[in-house]
Amino acid sequence: MNELELVERLRKMSGKDRRSGVVRGIGDDCAVFRPKANEDLLLKTDQLIEGVHFSRTMPPERIGERALARALSDIAAAGGDPRCCLVALAVPRTKADKWVLSFFRGLLRLAARTGTVLAGGDLAHDNKTHCSVMAVGAVRRGKALTRAGARPGDQLCVSGRLGKPWDQRIEPRLALGRELAGHATACIDLSDGLSLDLHRLCKESRVVAKIERIPIVRGASLERALHGGEDYELLFTLPASGKPPTGTTRIGKIVRGTAGTVWFEGKKLAPRGYNHFT
Ligand SMILES: [Mg+2]
């Protein structure tokens, strides 16, 4: 299959969803996206690199699904609805078209399930497999959740349980994110570990967090739940009077102090999660 034929196959696989706002998708120089008048757009880009974010042995469907899921997890953290995505993929020449089609089959299965249209992208060859997904989401104007709104007195909550194995399937918490928009004061998705992501949220909100308890995945260590990345749960703050939604747990509270500090078991918790540059 040459590149043209491959793109044509992807165009047929990608489907259409009028509600997405994509007026023109694959097959043109640019995709055309028409936002609604009462919306703010959410823009996110995320990379997936062989040897860094996935191993050579992971099946291509899983890699494709994971590439989109990571970007959608950030749309969820902002309380938005995914609308479309652009995917740039480079693979070694030794990889057959079958690999590329399987990658997109996995990605498009999650896209269809979440109302995300594949609106375009780019294919290339390189020595190593790497992929970059740009996701576009939308949220009611002025209602996007950010890391910056937590206030002293707020409750600190998390969805699910922490300490998942690193290559576990990601289920972006989109429904929860939508539920939290307009209620939560701040939100972040846990991609790099509780200690680091909570530090980031506290830093942006200029507050301090006190962790009182942590819901841990059966069989996982406390160390992994605190510092391991790849949980893809939502960490958020609610006003003291708010009720944490079903499937979420109150794990502590927000207090005043030096911005970014996190307390756990009477000690300061160092932000030791995943960091690409250390
Ligand atoms: Mg994130």
XYZ file of C-alpha atoms in Angstrom, residues 90-263:
174
model
C 6.301 7.763 12.375
C 7.243 4.077 12.084
C 10.373 2.207 10.909
C 10.296 0.967 7.276
C 10.423 -2.584 8.622
C 6.906 -2.154 9.984
C 4.230 -3.216 7.504
C 1.064 -1.270 6.663
C -0.742 -3.873 8.751
C 0.954 -2.441 11.862
C -0.177 1.100 11.008
C -3.755 -0.018 10.306
C -3.848 -1.962 13.602
C -2.541 1.104 15.462
C -5.373 3.192 14.007
C -7.945 0.455 14.612
C -7.161 0.648 18.354
C -7.141 4.445 18.327
C -10.399 4.696 16.352
C -12.232 2.250 18.614
C -11.678 4.626 21.555
C -12.382 7.631 19.300
C -15.794 6.206 18.306
C -16.634 5.391 21.944
C -15.865 8.948 23.068
C -17.244 10.953 20.104
C -13.772 11.997 18.918
C -13.352 12.375 15.138
C -9.956 11.657 13.545
C -9.757 14.872 11.517
C -6.290 14.514 9.988
C -2.630 13.876 10.639
C 0.681 12.906 9.095
C 2.523 9.635 8.355
C 6.302 9.242 8.110
C 9.172 6.770 8.447
C 11.814 6.959 11.182
C 14.206 4.587 13.003
C 11.936 4.430 16.024
C 8.145 4.421 16.412
C 6.737 7.644 17.776
C 3.410 9.316 17.661
C 1.962 12.678 18.545
C -1.746 13.169 19.165
C -3.367 16.563 19.213
C -6.824 16.467 20.779
C -9.454 19.198 20.614
C -12.188 19.353 23.212
C -14.883 21.813 24.149
C -16.363 23.035 27.400
C -19.136 25.497 28.233
C -17.651 29.002 28.101
C -15.868 29.897 31.326
C -16.405 26.442 32.888
C -13.072 24.734 32.103
C -11.463 23.155 35.154
C -7.871 24.202 35.782
C -5.182 23.469 38.373
C -5.460 26.982 39.739
C -8.723 27.251 41.711
C -8.166 25.226 44.931
C -8.784 27.226 48.136
C -7.951 26.640 51.804
C -10.807 24.644 53.344
C -11.512 22.645 50.141
C -11.730 18.866 50.219
C -9.119 16.944 48.195
C -10.546 13.981 46.256
C -9.451 11.346 43.758
C -11.286 8.955 41.437
C -10.650 5.193 41.496
C -7.634 3.606 43.162
C -3.964 4.463 42.755
C -0.845 2.412 42.019
C -1.905 0.754 38.751
C 0.729 -1.141 36.729
C 2.322 1.171 34.139
C 0.969 -0.481 30.974
C -2.606 -0.970 32.182
C -5.402 0.187 29.839
C -6.360 3.824 30.301
C -10.030 4.724 30.642
C -10.161 8.543 30.372
C -12.528 9.811 33.119
C -14.591 11.938 30.720
C -17.990 11.451 32.402
C -16.540 12.405 35.792
C -14.782 15.439 34.300
C -18.093 16.669 32.841
C -19.774 16.123 36.214
C -17.048 18.107 37.985
C -17.126 21.100 35.606
C -18.828 23.912 37.479
C -18.471 22.115 40.878
C -14.790 21.307 41.416
C -12.517 24.249 42.227
C -9.423 22.653 40.607
C -8.590 19.436 38.750
C -5.613 17.561 37.248
C -5.273 14.077 35.768
C -2.769 11.778 37.467
C -0.272 10.932 34.737
C 3.021 11.386 36.588
C 2.199 10.232 40.125
C 0.171 11.614 43.049
C 3.114 13.305 44.796
C 4.173 15.249 41.673
C 0.729 16.028 40.215
C -0.648 17.162 43.606
C 2.425 19.367 44.042
C 1.659 20.894 40.607
C -1.980 21.547 41.515
C -0.992 23.143 44.856
C 1.671 25.262 43.191
C -0.774 26.619 40.581
C -3.449 27.256 43.235
C -0.878 28.689 45.709
C -2.031 26.369 48.477
C -0.898 23.389 50.584
C -2.428 19.872 50.610
C -2.708 17.442 53.516
C -3.192 13.821 52.460
C -5.092 11.792 55.081
C -5.683 8.531 53.223
C -5.010 6.945 49.832
C -7.204 4.378 48.035
C -4.687 1.831 46.721
C -5.090 -0.818 43.992
C -5.070 -4.330 45.471
C -1.508 -5.676 45.481
C 0.126 -2.291 44.803
C 2.602 -0.700 47.220
C 2.077 2.642 48.973
C 5.278 3.786 47.217
C 3.742 3.078 43.798
C 0.433 4.773 44.753
C 2.328 7.901 45.892
C 4.982 8.203 43.206
C 4.202 5.831 40.299
C 2.750 7.487 37.211
C 0.190 6.250 34.694
C -2.874 6.109 36.985
C -4.926 8.445 34.759
C -7.436 9.121 37.537
C -8.708 12.640 38.283
C -7.410 14.492 41.338
C -9.665 17.415 42.236
C -10.767 19.798 44.962
C -14.332 20.515 46.084
C -15.738 23.209 48.373
C -16.087 21.925 51.991
C -19.869 21.532 51.541
C -19.620 19.537 48.255
C -20.318 15.798 48.096
C -17.625 13.752 46.316
C -19.260 12.014 43.267
C -19.782 8.231 43.220
C -16.541 6.375 42.526
C -14.392 9.071 44.108
C -12.811 9.322 47.565
C -12.008 12.259 49.812
C -8.290 11.820 50.520
C -7.470 15.010 52.396
C -7.855 18.759 52.496
C -6.408 22.033 51.269
C -4.856 24.430 53.785
C -2.824 27.639 53.793
C 0.993 27.658 53.647
C 3.954 27.662 51.268
C 2.528 27.055 47.784
C 3.128 23.531 46.486
C 3.758 21.805 49.828
C 2.163 18.374 50.320
C 1.873 16.785 53.799
